PDB file of C-alpha atoms in Angstrom:
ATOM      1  CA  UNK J 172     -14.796 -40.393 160.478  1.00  0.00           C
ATOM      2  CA  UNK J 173     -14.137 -43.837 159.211  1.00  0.00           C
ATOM      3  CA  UNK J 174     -16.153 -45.049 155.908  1.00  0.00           C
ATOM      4  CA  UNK J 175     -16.285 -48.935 154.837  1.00  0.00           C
ATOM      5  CA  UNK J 176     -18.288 -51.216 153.211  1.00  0.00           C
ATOM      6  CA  UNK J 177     -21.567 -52.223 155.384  1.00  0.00           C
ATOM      7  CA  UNK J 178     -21.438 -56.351 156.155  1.00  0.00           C
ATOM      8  CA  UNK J 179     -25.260 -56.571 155.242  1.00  0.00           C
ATOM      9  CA  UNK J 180     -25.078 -59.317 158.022  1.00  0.00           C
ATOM     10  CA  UNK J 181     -28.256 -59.839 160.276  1.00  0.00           C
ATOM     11  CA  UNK J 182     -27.669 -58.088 163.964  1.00  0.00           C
ATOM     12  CA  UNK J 183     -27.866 -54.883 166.291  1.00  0.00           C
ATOM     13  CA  UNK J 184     -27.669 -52.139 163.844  1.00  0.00           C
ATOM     14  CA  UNK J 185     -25.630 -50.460 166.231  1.00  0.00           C
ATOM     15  CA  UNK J 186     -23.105 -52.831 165.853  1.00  0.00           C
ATOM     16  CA  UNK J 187     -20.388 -52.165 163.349  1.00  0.00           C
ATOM     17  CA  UNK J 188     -20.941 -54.240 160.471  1.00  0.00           C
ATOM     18  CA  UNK J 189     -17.291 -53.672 159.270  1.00  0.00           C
ATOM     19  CA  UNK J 190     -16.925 -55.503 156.229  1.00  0.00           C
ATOM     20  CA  UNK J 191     -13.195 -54.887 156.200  1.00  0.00           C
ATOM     21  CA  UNK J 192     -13.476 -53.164 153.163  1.00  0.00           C
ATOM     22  CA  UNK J 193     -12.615 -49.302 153.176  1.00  0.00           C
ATOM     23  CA  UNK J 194     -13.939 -46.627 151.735  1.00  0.00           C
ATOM     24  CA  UNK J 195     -12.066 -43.683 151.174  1.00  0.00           C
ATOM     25  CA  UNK J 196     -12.535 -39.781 150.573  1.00  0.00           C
ATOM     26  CA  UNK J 197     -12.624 -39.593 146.655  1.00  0.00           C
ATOM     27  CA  UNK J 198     -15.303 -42.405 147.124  1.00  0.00           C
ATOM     28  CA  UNK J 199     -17.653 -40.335 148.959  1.00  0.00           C
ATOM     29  CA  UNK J 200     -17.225 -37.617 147.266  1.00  0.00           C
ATOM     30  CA  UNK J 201     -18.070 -39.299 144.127  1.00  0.00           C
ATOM     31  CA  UNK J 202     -21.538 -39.875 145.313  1.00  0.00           C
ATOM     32  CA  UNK J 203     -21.414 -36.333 146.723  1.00  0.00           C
ATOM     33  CA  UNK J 204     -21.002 -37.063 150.373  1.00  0.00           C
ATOM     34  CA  UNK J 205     -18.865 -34.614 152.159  1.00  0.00           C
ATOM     35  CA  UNK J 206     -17.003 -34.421 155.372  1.00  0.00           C
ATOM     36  CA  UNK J 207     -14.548 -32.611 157.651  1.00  0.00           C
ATOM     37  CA  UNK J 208     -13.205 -33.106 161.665  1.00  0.00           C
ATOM     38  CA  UNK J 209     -13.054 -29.996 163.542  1.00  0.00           C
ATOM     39  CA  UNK J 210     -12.594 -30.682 167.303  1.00  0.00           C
ATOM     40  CA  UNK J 211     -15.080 -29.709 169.220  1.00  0.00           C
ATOM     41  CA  UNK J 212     -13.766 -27.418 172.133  1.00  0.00           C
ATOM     42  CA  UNK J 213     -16.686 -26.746 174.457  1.00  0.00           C
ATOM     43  CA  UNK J 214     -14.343 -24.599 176.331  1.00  0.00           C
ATOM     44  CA  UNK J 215     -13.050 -22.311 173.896  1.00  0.00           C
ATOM     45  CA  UNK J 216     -15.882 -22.557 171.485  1.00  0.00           C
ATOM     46  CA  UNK J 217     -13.172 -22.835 168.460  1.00  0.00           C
ATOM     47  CA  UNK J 218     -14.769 -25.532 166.773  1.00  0.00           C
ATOM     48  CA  UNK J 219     -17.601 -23.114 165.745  1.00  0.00           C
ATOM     49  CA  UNK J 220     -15.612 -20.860 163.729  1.00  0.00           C
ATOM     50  CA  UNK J 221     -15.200 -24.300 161.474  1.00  0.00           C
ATOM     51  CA  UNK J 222     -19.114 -24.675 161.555  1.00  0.00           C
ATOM     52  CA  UNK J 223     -19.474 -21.146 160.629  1.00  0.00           C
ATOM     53  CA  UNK J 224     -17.001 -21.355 157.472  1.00  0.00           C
ATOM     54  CA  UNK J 225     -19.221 -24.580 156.620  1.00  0.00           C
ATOM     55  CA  UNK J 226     -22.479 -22.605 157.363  1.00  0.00           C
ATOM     56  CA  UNK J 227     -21.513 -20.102 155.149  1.00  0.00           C
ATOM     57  CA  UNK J 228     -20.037 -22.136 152.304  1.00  0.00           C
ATOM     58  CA  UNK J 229     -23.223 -24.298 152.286  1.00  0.00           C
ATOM     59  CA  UNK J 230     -25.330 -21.208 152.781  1.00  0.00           C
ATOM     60  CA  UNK J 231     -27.217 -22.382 155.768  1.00  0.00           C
ATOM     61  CA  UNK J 232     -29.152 -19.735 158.054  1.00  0.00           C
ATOM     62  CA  UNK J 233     -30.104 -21.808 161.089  1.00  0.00           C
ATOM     63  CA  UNK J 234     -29.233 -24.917 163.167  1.00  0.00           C
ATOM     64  CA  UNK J 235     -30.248 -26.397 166.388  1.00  0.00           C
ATOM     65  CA  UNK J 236     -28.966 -29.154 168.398  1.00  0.00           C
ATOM     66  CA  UNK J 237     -30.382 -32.585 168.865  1.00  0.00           C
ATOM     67  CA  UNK J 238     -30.011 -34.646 171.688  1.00  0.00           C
ATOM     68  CA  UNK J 239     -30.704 -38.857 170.646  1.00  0.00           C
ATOM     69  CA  UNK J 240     -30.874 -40.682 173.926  1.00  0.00           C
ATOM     70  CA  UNK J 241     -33.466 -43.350 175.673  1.00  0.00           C
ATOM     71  CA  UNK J 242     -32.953 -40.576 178.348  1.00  0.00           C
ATOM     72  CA  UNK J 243     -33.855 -37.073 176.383  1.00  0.00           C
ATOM     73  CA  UNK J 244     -36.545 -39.229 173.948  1.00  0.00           C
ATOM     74  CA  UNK J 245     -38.298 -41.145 176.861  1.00  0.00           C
ATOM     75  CA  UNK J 246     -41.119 -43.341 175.521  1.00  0.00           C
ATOM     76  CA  UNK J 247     -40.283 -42.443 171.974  1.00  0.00           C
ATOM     77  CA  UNK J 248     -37.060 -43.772 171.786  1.00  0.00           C
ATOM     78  CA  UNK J 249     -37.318 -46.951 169.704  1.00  0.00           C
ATOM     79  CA  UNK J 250     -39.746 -45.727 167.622  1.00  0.00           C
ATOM     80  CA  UNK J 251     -37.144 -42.183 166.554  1.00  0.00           C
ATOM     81  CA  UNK J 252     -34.227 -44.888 166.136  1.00  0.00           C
ATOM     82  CA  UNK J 253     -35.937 -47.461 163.926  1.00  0.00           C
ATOM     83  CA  UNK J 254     -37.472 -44.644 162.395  1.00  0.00           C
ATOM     84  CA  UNK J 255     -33.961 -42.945 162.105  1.00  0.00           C
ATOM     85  CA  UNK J 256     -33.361 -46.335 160.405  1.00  0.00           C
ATOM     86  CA  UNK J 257     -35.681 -46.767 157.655  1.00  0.00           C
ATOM     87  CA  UNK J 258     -33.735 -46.444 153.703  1.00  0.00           C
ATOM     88  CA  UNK J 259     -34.536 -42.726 152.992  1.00  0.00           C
ATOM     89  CA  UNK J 260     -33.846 -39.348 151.355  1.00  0.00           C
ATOM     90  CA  UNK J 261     -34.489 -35.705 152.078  1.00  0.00           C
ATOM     91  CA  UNK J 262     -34.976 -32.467 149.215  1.00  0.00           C
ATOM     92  CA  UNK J 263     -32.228 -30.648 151.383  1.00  0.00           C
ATOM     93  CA  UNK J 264     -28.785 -31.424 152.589  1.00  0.00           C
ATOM     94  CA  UNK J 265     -28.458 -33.115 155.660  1.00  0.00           C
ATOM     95  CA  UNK J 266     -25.604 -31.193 157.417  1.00  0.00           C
ATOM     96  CA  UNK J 267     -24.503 -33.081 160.733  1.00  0.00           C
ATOM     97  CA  UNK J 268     -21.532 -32.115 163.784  1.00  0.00           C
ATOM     98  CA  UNK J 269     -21.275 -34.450 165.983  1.00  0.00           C
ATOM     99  CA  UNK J 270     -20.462 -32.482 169.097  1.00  0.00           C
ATOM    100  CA  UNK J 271     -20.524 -35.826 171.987  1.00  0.00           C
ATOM    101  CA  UNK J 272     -21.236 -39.466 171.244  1.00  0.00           C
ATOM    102  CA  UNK J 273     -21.710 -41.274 167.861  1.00  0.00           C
ATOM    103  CA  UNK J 274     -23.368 -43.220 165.537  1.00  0.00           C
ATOM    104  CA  UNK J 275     -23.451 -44.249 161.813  1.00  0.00           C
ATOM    105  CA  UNK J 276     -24.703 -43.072 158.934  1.00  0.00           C
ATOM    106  CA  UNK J 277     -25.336 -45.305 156.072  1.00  0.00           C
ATOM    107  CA  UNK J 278     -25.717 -43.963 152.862  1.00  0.00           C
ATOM    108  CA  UNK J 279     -25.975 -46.148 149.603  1.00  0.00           C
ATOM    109  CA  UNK J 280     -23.413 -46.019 146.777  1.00  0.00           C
ATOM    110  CA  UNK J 281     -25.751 -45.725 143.785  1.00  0.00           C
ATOM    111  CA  UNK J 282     -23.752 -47.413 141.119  1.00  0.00           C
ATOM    112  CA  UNK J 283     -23.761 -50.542 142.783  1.00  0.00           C
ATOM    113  CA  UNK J 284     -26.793 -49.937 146.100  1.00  0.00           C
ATOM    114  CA  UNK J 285     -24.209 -51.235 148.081  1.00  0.00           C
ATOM    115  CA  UNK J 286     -24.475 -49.394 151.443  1.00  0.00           C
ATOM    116  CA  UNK J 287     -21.272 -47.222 152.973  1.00  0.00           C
ATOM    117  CA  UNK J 288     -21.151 -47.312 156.972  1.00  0.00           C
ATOM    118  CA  UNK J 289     -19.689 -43.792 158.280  1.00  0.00           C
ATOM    119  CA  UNK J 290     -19.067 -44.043 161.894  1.00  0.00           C
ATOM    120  CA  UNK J 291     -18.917 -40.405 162.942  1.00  0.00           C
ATOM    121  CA  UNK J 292     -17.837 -39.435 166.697  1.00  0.00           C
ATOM    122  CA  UNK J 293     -17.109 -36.117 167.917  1.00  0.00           C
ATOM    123  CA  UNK J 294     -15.564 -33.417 165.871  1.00  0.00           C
ATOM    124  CA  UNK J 295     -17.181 -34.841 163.114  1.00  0.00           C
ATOM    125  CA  UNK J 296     -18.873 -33.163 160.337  1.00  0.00           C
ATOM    126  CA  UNK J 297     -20.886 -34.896 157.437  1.00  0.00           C
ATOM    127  CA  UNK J 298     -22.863 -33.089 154.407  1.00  0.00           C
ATOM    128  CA  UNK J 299     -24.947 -35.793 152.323  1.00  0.00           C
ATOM    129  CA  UNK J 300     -26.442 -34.088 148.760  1.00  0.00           C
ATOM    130  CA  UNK J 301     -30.632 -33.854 148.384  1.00  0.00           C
ATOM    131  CA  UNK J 302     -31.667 -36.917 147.175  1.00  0.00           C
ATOM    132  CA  UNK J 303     -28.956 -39.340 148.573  1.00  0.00           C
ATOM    133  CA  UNK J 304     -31.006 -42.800 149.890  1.00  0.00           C
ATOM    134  CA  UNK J 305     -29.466 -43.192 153.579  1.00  0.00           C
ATOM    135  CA  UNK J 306     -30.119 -44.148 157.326  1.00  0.00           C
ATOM    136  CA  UNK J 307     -28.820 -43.418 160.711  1.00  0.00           C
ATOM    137  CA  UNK J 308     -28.528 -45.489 163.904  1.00  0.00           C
ATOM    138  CA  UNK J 309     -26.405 -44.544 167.206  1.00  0.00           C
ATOM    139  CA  UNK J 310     -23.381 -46.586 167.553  1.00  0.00           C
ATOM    140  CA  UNK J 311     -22.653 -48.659 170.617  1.00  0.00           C
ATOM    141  CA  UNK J 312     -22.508 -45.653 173.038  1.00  0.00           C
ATOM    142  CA  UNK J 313     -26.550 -45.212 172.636  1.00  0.00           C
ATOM    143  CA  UNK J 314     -26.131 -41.506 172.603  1.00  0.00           C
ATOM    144  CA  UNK J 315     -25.424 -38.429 169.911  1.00  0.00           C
ATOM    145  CA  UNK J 316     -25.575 -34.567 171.119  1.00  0.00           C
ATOM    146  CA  UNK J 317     -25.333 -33.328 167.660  1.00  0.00           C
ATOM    147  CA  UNK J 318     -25.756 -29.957 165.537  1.00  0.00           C
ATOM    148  CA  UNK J 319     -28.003 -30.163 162.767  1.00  0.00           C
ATOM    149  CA  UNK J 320     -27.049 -27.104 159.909  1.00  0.00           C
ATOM    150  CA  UNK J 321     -29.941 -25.893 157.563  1.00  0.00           C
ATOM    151  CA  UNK J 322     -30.474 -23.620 154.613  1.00  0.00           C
ATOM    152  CA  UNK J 323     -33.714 -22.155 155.773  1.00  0.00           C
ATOM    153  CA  UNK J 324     -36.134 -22.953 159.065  1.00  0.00           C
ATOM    154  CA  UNK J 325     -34.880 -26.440 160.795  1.00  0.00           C
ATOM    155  CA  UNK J 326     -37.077 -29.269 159.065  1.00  0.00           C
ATOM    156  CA  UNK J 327     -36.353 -33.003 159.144  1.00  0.00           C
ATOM    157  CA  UNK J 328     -38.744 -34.126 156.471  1.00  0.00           C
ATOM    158  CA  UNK J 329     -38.024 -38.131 155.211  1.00  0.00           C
ATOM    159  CA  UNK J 330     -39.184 -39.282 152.069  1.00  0.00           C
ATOM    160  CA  UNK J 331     -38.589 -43.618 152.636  1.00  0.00           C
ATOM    161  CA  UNK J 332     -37.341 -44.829 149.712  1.00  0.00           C
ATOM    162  CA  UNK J 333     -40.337 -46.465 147.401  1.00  0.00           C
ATOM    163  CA  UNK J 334     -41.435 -45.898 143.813  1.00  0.00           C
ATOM    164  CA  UNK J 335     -42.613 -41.915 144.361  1.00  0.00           C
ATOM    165  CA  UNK J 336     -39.375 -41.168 145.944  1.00  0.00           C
ATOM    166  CA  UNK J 337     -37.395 -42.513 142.934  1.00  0.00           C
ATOM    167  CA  UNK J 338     -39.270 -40.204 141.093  1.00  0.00           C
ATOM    168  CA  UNK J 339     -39.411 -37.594 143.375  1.00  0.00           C
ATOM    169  CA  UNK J 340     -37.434 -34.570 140.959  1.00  0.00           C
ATOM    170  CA  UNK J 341     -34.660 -34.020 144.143  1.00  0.00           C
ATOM    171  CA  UNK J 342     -34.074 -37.808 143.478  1.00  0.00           C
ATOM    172  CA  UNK J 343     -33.946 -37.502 139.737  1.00  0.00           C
ATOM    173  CA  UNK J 344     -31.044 -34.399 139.757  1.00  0.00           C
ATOM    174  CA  UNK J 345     -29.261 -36.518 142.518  1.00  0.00           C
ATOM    175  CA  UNK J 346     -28.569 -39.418 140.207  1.00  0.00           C
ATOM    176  CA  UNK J 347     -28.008 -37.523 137.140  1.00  0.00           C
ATOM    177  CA  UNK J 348     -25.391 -35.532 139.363  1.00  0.00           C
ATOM    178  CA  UNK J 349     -23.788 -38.708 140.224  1.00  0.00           C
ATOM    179  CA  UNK J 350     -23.881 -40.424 136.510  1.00  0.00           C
ATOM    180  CA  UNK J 351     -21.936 -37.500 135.273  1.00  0.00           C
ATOM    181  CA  UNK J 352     -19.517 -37.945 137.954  1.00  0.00           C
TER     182      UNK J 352
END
């Protein structure tokens, strides 16, 4: 995974947006994003054992797989990706693999609201805390097969960012955890 500094230029947002300004590991982790490459070897299946170890670290009972494609979404296509898009939070972790393709995930640096591009490609895990604000787009490619980890029954449930969710208590505990940090 590489992390920099989003250009905030107008354009695609599948384009890279590089600012030329990395970002590097103790950064993230500061605002409590997490991540680790394990290949992914369809073949053997290794690359699960690494998932596992994750699963079980971040105590996470289920995960599925989702395919984001004009191809597997048909008709609703634009509407998932600028959906996908739009500045928000969830009240779990969001625990991605990327097992073939890419994309980006933004997530915003709270101290300054600056947003952080992670281009993630295969072999790529990300965890981002509850509460984080953030967005996703594919990358150039137009397509991400990737494994979605959860604590409990698989839910995507988006909270855009607006004046409930900055009050929304998952919120709250996110940006005392990062003010202590």
């Amino acid at each position: 995974m590489r992390a920099y500094y989003f250009d905030d230029l107008p354009g695609d947002q599948r384009l890279p947006h590089d600012s030329g300004k990395s970002v590097d590991a103790a950064t993230l982790s500061a605002i409590g994003v997490l991540h680790w490459h394990i290949p992914v070897d369809d073949e053997s299946g290794k690359h699960i054992e690494g998932i596992d170890a994750v699963a079980r670290e971040r105590d996470c009972k289920n995960r599925d797989v989702i395919v984001v494609t004009k191809e597997s979404l048909g008709d609703e296509y634009e509407t998932k990706i600028k959906n996908f898009y739009k500045e928000h939070m969830h009240e779990d972790e969001e625990i991605r693999y990327i097992l073939e393709g890419g994309g980006y995930f933004d997530v915003r640096e709270h101290a300054s609201e600056a947003w952080i591009r992670c281009h993630m490609r295969a072999g790529d895990l990300l965890v981002l805390p509850a509460g984080i604000y953030h967005r996703f787009t594919l990358d150039e490619g137009n397509k991400s097969r990737t494994m979605r980890l959860f604590k409990d029954e698989p839910k995507w449930i988006a909270h855009n960012r607006g004046p409930e969710t900055d009050v929304n208590p998952y919120r709250i505990d996110y940006v005392k955890s990062v003010a202590v940090a």
